[in-house]
Each structure stands twice: as structure tokens, then as C-alpha cells.
PDB file of C-alpha atoms in Angstrom:
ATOM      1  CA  UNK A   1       0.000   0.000   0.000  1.00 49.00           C
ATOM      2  CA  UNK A   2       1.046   3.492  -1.276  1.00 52.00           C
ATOM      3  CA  UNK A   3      -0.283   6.123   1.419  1.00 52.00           C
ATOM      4  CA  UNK A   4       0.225   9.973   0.769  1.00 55.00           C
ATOM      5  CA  UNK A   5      -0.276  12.284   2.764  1.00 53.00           C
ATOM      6  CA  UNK A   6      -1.523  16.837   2.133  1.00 52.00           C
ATOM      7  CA  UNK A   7       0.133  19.022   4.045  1.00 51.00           C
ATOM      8  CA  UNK A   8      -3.134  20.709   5.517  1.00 48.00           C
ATOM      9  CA  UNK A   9      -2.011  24.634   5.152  1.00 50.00           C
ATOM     10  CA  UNK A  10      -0.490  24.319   1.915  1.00 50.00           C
ATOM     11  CA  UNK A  11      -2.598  21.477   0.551  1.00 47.00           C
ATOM     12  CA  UNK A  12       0.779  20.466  -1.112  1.00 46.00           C
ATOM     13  CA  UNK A  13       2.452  16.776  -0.450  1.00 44.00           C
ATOM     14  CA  UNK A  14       4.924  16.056   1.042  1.00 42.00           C
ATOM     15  CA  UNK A  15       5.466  12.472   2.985  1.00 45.00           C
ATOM     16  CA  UNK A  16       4.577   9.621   0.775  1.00 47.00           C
ATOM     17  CA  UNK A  17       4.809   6.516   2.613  1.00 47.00           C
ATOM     18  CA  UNK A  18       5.697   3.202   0.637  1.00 50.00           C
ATOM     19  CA  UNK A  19       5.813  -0.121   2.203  1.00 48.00           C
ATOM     20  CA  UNK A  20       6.391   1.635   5.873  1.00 51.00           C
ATOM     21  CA  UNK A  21       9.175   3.438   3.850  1.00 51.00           C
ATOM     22  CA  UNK A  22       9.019   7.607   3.453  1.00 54.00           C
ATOM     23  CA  UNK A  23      10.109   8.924   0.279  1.00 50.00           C
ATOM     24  CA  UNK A  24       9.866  12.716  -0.695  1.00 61.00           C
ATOM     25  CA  UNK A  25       8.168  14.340  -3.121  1.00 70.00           C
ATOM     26  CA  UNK A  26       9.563  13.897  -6.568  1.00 83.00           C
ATOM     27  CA  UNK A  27      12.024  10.477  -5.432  1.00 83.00           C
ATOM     28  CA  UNK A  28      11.587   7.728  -7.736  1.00 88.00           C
ATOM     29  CA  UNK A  29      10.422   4.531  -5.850  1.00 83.00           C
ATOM     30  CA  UNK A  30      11.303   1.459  -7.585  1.00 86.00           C
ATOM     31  CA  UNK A  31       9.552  -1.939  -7.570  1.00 83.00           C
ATOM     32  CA  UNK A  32      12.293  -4.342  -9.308  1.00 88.00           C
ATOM     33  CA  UNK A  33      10.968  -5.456 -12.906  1.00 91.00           C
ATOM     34  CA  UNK A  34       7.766  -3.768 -12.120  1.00 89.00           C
ATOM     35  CA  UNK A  35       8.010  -0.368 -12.208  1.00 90.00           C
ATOM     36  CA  UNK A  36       9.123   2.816 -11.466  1.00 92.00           C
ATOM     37  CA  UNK A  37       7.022   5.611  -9.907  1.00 87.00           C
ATOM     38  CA  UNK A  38       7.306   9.262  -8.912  1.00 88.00           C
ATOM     39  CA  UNK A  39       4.601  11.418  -7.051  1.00 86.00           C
ATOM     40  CA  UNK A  40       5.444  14.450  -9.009  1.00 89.00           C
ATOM     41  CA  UNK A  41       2.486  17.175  -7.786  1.00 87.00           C
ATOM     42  CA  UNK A  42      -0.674  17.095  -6.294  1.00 85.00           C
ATOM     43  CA  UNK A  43      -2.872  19.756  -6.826  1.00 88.00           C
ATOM     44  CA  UNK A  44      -7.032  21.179  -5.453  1.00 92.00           C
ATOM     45  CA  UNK A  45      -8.688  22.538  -8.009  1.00 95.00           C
ATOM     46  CA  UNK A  46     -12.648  22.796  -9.211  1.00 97.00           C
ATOM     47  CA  UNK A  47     -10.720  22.153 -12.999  1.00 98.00           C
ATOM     48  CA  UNK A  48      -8.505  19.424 -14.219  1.00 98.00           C
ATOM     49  CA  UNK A  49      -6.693  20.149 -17.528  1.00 97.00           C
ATOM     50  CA  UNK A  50      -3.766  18.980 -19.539  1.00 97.00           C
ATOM     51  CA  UNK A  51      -0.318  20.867 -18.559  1.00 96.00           C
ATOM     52  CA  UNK A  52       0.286  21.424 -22.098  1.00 96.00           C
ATOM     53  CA  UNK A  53      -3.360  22.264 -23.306  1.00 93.00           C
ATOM     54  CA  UNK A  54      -3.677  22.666 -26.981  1.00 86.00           C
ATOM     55  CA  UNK A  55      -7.053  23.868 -28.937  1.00 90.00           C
ATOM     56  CA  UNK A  56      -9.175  20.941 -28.619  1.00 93.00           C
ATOM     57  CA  UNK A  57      -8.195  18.822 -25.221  1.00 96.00           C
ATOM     58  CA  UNK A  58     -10.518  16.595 -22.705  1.00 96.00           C
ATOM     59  CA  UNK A  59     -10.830  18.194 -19.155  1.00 97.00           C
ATOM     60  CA  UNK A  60     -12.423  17.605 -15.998  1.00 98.00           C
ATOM     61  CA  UNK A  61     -14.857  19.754 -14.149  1.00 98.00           C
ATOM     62  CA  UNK A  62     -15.613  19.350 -10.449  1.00 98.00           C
ATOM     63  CA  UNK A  63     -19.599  19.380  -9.638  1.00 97.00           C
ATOM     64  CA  UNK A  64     -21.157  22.356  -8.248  1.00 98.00           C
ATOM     65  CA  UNK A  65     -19.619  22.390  -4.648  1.00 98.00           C
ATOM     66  CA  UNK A  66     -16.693  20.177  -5.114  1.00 98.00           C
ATOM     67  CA  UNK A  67     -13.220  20.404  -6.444  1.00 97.00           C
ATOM     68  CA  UNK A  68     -10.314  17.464  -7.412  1.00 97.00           C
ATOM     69  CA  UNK A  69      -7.701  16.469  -5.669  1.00 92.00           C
ATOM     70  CA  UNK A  70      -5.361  15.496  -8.846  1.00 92.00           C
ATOM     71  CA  UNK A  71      -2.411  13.464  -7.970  1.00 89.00           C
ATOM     72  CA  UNK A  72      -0.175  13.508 -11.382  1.00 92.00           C
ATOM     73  CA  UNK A  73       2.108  10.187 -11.189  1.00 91.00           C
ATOM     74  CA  UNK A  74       5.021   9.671 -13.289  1.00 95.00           C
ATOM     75  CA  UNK A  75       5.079   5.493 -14.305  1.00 93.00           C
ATOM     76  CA  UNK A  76       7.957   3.807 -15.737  1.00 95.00           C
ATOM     77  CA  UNK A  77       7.178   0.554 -16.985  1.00 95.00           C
ATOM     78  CA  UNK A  78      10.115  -1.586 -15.828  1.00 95.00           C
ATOM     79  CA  UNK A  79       8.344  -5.051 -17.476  1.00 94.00           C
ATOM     80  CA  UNK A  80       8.842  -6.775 -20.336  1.00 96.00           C
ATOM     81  CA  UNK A  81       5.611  -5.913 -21.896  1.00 96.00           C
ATOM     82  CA  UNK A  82       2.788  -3.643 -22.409  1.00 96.00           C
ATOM     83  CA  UNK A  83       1.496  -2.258 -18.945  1.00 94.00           C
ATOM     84  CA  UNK A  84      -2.729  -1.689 -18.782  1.00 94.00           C
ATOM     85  CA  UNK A  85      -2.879   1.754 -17.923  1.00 94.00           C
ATOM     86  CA  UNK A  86      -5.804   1.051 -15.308  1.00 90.00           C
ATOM     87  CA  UNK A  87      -3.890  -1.433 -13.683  1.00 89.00           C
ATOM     88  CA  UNK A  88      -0.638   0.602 -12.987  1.00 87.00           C
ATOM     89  CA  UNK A  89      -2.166   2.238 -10.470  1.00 81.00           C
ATOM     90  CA  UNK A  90      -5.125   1.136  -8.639  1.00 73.00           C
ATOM     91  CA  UNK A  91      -7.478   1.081  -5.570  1.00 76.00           C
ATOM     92  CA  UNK A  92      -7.007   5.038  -4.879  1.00 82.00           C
ATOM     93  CA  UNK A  93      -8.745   6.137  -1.728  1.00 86.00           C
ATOM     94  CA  UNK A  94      -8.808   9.607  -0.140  1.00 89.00           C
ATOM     95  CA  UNK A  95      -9.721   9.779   3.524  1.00 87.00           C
ATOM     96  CA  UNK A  96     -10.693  13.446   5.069  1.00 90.00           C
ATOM     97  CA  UNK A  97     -10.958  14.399   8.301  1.00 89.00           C
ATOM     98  CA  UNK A  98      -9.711  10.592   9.682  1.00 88.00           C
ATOM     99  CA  UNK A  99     -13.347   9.796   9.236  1.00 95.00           C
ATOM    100  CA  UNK A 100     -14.674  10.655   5.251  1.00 96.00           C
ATOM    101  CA  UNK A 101     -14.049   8.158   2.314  1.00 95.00           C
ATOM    102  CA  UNK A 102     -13.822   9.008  -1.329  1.00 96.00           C
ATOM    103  CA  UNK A 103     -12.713   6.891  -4.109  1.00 94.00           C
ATOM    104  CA  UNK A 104     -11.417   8.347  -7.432  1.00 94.00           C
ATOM    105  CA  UNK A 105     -10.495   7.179 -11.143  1.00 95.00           C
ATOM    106  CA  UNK A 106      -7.317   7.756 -13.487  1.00 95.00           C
ATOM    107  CA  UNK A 107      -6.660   9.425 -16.402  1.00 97.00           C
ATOM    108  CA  UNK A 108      -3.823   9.484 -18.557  1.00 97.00           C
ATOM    109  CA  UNK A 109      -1.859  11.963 -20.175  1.00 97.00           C
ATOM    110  CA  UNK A 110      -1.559  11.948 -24.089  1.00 96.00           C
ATOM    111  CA  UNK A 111       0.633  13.717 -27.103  1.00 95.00           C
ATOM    112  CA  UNK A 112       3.474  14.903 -24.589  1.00 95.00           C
ATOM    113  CA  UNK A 113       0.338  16.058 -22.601  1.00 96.00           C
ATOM    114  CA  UNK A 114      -1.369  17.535 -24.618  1.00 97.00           C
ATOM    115  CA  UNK A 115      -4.448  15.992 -23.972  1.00 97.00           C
ATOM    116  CA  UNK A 116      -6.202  12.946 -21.770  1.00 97.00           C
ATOM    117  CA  UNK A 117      -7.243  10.010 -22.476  1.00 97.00           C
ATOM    118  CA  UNK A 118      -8.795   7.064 -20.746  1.00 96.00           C
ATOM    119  CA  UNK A 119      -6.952   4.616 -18.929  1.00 95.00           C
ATOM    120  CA  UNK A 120      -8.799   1.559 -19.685  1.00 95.00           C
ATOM    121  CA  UNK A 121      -7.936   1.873 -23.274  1.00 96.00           C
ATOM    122  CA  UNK A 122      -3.983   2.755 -23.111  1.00 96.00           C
ATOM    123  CA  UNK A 123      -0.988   0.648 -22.255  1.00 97.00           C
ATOM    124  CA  UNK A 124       2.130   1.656 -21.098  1.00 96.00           C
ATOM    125  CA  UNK A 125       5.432   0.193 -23.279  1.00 97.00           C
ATOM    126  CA  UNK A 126       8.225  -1.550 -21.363  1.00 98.00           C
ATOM    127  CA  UNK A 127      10.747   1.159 -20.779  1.00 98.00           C
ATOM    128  CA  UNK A 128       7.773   4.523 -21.147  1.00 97.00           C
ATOM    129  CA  UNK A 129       7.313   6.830 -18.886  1.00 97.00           C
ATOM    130  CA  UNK A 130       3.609   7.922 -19.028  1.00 97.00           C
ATOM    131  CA  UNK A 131       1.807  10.582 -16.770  1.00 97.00           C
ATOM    132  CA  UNK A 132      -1.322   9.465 -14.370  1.00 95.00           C
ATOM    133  CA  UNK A 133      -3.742  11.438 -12.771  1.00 96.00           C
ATOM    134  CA  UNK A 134      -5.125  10.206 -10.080  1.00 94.00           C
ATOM    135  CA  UNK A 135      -8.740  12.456  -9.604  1.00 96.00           C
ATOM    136  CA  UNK A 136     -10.675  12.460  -6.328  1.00 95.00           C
ATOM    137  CA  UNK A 137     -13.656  14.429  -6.242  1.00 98.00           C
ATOM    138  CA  UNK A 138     -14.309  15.782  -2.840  1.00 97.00           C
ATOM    139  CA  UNK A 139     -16.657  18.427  -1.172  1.00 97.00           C
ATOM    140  CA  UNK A 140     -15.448  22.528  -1.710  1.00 96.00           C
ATOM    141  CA  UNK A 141     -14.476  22.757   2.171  1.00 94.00           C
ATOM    142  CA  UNK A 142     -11.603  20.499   1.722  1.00 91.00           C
ATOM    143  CA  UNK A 143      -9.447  23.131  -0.155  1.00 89.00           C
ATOM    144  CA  UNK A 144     -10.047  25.404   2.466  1.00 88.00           C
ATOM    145  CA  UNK A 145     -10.092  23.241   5.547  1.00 87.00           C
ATOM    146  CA  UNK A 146      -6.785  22.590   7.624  1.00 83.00           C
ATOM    147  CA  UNK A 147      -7.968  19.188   8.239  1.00 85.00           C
ATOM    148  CA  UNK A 148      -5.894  16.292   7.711  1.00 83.00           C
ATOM    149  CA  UNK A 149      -6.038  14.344   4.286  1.00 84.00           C
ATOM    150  CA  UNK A 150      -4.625  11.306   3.138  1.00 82.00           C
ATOM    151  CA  UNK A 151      -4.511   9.308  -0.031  1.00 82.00           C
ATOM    152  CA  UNK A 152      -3.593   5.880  -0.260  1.00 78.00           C
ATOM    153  CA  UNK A 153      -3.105   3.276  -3.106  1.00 73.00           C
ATOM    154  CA  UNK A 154      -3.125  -0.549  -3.384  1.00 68.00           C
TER     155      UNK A 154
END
């Protein structure tokens, strides 16, 4: 289990915790012929869209009264073979408040991102490094809150 964890001023992260073992923000964390990972930003926001928008690019707009918490992972495929996007990352939870559950979905980032795409439709090549987002949408308060926030992955 992956478990991150918002610093609650800044809403930025900071502490990742891997298998009991801390790792700061931006450290690649391997897992040996698996993969390699980086937790490059997080960021609260009420729109998700590519870092390198061009004219015509998918985004993702919070409800009325909610925002994303967008966790943008860097994945190296270490295998020998084509990685399913959806599975390189899975089973994200965001817990608010020690006591509030959310669960969230991935997207993917496309053309040197440019755009997004859907997970469950892209693979990652042996040796790629592609760009996640992890998206939890949450209630408004939570940007604004200084209560504690963690995300963890299985």
C-alpha cells in the first residue's frame, strides 16, 4: 500500500509513505521489474486540464460544490511488456478528516500532454514513462479546511 499524505495549510504533499518506507516528493520509488514511480504534484482545483493544453483537449470539471484532488504520477514501466494503464495504479482512496471516504479514477496523459485520455484503453510500453492522474472528487471545504487528508493506493 502506497499512502500519501496533504500538508493541511499548503494542501501540497509532502510524505509519501511506501511499504512503511518515506520517500519525498519527486524520489523515484522502484519496484524491481515492475516499475518505477514518482509522485510528481498534487494539486485542489474545481478544474482538471492537460499541462500542455492545446485547442481541442478533454478536461475535468468538479460538480457544483466540489473540487479534485489530482495526484499527477510519473510510471515507468520496468516489465517486459505492455502495462494496462488502469492497472498501474489502482485502488485510490482519499480519507478526510480521519473519518470521510472518497474513491477516485485515473486518467492518462496523451501527445506529450497535450491531452487525456482514458486509462482503460492505453498501455504503457516496457521502458515509457507515461503521466497518471489520479482524480478524487471531494466536497469545496476540503481546499479550504486545515484538516488532515490522506490518499492511499493498493
Amino acid at each position: 500500500m502506497i499512502s500519501l499524505f496533504l500538508d493541511t495549510s499548503s494542501k501540497t504533499l509532502v510524505v509519501y509513505i511506501v511499504k512503511d518506507k518515506e520517500i519525498t516528493k519527486g524520489t523515484p520509488e522502484v519496484i524491481k521489474g515492475i516499475a518505477e514511480f514518482t509522485v510528481e504534484s498534487t494539486n485542489i482545483t474545481t478544474k482538471v486540464e492537460p499541462p500542455k493544453k492545446d485547442d481541442f483537449y478533454t478536461y475535468y470539471e468538479a460538480d457544483n460544490g466540489k473540487v479534485y484532488v489530482d495526484v499527477v504520477i510519473a510510471y515507468k514501466n520496468l516489465g517486459q511488456d505492455p502495462k494496462d494503464a488502469d492497472e498501474a495504479v489502482k485502488s485510490g482512496s482519499l480519507k478526510y478528516d480521519n473519518t470521510y471516504d472518497y474513491s477516485g479514477f485515473t486518467t492518462i496523459e496523451e501527445d506529450n500532454g497535450q491531452d487525456f485520455t482514458y486509462t482503460n484503453i492505453t498501455t504503457i510500453k516496457p521502458l515509457v514513462t507515461d503521466k497518471l492522474h489520479y482524480l478524487f472528487e471531494v466536497p469545496a471545504e476540503v481546499a479550504s479546511s486545515n484538516k488532515p487528508i490522506k490518499v492511499s493506493f493498493k
